[in-house]
mmCIF file of N, CA, C and O in Angstrom:
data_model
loop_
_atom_site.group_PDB
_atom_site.id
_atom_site.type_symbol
_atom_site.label_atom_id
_atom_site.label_comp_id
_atom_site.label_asym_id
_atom_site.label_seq_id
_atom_site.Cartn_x
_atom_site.Cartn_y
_atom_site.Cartn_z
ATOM 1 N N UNK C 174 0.812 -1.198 0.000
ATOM 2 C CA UNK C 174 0.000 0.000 0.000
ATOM 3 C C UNK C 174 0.860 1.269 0.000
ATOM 4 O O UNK C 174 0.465 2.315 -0.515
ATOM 5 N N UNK C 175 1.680 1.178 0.411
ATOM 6 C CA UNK C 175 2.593 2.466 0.731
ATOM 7 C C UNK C 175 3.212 2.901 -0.703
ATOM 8 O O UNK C 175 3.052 4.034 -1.157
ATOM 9 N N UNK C 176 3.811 2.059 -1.253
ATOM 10 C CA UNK C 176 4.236 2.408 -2.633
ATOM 11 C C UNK C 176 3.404 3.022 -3.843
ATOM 12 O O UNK C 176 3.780 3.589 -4.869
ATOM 13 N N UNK C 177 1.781 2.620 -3.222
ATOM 14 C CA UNK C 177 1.370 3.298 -4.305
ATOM 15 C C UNK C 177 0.930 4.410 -3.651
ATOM 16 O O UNK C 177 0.193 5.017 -4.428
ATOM 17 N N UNK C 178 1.015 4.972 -2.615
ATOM 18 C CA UNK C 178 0.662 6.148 -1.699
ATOM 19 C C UNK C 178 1.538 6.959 -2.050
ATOM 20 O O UNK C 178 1.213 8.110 -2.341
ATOM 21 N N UNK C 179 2.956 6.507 -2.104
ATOM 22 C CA UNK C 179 4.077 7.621 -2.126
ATOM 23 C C UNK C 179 4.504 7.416 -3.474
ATOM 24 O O UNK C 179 5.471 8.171 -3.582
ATOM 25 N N UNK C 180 4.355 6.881 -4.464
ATOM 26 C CA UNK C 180 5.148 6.682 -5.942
ATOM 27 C C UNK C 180 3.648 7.123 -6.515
ATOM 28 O O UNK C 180 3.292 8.301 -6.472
ATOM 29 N N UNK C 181 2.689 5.933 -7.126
ATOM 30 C CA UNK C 181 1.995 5.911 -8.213
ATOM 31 C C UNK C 181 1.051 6.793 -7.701
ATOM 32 O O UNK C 181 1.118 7.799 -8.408
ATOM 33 N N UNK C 182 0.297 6.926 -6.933
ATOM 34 C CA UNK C 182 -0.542 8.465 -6.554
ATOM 35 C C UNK C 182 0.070 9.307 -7.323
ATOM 36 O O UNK C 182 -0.335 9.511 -8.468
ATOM 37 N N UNK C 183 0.863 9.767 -6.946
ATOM 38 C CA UNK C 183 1.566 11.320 -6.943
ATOM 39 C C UNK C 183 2.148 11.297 -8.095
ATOM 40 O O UNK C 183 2.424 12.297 -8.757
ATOM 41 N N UNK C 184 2.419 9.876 -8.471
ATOM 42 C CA UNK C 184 2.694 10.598 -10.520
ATOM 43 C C UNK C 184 1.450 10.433 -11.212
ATOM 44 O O UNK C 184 1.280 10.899 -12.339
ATOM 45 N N UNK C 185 0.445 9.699 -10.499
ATOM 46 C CA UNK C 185 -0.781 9.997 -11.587
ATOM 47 C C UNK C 185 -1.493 10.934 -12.043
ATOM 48 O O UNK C 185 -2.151 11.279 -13.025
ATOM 49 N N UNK C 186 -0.759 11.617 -9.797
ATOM 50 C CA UNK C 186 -1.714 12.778 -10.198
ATOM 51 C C UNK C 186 -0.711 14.108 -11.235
ATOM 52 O O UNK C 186 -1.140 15.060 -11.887
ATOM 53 N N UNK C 187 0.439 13.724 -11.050
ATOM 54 C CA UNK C 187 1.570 14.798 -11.821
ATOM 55 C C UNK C 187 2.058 14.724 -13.269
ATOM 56 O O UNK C 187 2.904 15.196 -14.028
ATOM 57 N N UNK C 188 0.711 13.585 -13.199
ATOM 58 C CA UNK C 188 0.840 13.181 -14.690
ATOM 59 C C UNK C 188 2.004 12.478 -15.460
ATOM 60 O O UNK C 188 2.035 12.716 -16.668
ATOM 61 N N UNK C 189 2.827 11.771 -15.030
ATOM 62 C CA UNK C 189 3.716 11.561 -15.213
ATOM 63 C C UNK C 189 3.989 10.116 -15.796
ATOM 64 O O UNK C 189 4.930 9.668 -16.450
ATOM 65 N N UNK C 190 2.528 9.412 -15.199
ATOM 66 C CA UNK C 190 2.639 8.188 -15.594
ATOM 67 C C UNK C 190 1.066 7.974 -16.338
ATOM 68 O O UNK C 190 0.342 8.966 -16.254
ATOM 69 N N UNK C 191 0.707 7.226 -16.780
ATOM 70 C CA UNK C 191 -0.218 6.997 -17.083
ATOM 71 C C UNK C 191 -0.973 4.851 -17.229
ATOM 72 O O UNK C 191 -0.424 3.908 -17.800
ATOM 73 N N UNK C 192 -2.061 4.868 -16.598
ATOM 74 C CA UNK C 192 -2.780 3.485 -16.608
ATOM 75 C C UNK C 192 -2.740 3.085 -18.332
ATOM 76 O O UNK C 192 -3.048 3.774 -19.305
ATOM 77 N N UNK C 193 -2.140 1.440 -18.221
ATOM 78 C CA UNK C 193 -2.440 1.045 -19.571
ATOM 79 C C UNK C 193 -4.534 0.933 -19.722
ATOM 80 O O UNK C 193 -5.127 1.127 -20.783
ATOM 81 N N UNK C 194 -5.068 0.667 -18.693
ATOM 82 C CA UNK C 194 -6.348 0.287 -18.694
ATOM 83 C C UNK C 194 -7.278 1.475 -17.903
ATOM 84 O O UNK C 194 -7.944 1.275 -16.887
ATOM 85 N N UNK C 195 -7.146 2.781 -18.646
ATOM 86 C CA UNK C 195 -7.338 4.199 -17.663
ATOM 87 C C UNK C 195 -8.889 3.758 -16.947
ATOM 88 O O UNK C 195 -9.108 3.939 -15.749
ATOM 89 N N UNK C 196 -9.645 3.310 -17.653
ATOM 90 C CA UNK C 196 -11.404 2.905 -17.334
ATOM 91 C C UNK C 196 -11.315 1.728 -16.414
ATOM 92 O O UNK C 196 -12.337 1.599 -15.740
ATOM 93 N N UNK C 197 -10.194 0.645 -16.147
ATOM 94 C CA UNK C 197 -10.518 -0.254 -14.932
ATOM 95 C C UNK C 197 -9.447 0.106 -14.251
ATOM 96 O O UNK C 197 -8.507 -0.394 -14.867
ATOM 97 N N UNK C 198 -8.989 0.755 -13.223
ATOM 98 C CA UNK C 198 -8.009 0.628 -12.588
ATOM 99 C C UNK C 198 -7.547 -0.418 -11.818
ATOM 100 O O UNK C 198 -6.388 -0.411 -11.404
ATOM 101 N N UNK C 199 -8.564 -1.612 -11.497
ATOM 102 C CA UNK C 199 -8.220 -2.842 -10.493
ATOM 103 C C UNK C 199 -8.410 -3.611 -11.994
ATOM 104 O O UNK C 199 -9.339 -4.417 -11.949
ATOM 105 N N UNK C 200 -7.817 -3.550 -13.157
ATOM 106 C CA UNK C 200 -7.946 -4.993 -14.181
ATOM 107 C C UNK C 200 -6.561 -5.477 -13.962
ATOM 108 O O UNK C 200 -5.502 -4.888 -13.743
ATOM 109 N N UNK C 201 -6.862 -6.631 -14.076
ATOM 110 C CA UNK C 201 -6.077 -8.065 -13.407
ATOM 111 C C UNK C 201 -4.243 -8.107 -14.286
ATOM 112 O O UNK C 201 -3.350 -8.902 -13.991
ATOM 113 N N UNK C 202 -4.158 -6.902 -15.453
ATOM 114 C CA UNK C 202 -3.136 -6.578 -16.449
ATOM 115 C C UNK C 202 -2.789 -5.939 -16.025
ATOM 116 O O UNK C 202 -1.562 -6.000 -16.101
ATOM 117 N N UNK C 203 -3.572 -4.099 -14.757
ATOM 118 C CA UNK C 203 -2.393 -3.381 -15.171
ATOM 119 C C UNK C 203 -1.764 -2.922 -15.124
ATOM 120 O O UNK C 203 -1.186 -3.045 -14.044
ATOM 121 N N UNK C 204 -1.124 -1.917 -16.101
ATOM 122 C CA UNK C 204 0.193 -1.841 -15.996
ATOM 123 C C UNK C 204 0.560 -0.320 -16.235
ATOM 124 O O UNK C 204 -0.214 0.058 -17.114
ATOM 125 N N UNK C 205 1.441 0.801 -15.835
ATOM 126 C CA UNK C 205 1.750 2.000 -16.230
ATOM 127 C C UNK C 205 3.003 2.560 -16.658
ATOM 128 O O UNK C 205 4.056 2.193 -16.137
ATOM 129 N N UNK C 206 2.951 3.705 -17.870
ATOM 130 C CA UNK C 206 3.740 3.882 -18.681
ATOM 131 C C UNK C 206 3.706 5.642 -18.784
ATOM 132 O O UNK C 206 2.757 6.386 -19.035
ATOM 133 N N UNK C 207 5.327 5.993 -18.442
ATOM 134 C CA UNK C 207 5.378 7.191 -19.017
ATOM 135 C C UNK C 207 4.407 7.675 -19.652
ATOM 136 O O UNK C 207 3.632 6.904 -20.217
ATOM 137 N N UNK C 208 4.223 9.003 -19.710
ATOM 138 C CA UNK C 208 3.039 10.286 -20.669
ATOM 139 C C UNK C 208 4.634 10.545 -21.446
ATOM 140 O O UNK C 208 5.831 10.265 -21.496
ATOM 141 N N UNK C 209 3.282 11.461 -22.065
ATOM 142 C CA UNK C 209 4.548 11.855 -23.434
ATOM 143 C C UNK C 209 5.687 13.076 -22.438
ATOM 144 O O UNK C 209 6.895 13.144 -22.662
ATOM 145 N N UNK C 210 5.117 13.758 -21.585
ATOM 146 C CA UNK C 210 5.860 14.499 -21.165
ATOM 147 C C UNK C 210 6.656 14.068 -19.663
ATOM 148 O O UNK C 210 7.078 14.922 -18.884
ATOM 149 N N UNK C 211 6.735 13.012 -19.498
ATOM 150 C CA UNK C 211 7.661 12.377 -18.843
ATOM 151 C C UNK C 211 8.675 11.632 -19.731
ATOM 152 O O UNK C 211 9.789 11.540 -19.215
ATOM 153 N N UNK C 212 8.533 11.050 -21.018
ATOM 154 C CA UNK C 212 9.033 10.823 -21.786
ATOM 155 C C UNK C 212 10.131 11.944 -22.800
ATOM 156 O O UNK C 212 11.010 11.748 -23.638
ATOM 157 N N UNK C 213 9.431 13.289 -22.103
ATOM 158 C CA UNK C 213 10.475 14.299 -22.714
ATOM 159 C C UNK C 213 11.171 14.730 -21.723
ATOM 160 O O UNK C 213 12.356 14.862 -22.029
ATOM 161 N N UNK C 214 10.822 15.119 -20.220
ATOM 162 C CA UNK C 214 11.587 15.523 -19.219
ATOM 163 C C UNK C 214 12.759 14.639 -19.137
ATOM 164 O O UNK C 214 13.848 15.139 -18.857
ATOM 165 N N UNK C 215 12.647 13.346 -19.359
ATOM 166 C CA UNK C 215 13.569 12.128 -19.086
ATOM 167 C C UNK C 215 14.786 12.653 -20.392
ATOM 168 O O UNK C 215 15.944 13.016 -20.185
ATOM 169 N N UNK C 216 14.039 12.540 -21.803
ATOM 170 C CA UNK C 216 15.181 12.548 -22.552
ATOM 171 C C UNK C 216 15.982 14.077 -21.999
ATOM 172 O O UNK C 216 17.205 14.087 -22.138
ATOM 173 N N UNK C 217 15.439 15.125 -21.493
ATOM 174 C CA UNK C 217 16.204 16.332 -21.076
ATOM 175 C C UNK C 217 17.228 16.356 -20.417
ATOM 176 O O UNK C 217 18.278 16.979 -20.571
ATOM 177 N N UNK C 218 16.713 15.277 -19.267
ATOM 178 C CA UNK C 218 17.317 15.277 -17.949
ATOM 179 C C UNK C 218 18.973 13.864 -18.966
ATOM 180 O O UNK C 218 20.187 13.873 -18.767
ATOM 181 N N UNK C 219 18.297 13.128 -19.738
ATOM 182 C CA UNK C 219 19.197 12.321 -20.050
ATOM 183 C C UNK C 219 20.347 13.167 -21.425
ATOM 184 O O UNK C 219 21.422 12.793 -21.895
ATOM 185 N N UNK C 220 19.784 13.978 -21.609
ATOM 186 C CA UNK C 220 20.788 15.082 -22.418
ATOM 187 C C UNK C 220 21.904 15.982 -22.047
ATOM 188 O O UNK C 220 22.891 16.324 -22.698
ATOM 189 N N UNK C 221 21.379 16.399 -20.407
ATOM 190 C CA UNK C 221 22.252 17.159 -19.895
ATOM 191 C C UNK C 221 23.644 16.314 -19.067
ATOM 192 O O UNK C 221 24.792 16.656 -18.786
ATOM 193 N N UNK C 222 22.811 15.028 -18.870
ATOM 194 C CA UNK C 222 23.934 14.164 -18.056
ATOM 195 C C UNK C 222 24.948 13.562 -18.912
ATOM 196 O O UNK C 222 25.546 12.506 -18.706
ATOM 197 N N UNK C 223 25.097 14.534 -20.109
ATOM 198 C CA UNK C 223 25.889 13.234 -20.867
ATOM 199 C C UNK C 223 26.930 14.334 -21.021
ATOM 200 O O UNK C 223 27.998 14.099 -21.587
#
């Protein structure tokens, strides 16, 4: 319970992640994946570290 209190809450709500199954949240699959704009902060953050 805690992990999704302190991780997946707070990026769902920051948008950061997103439900493969947004309409069932308890389906027995799922699973979550970067938004497009976590997918760009990342490549940023992975641009400057190089």
């Amino acid at each position: 319970m805690r992990f999704r209190e302190y991780y997946v809450t707070p990026a769902l709500k920051d948008n950061a992640i997103e439900r493969k199954y947004p309409n069932e949240p308890n389906h027995p699959k799922q699973m979550y994946r970067l938004t497009k704009q976590a997918l760009e902060w990342k490549k940023s953050q992975d641009d400057l570290n190089k």
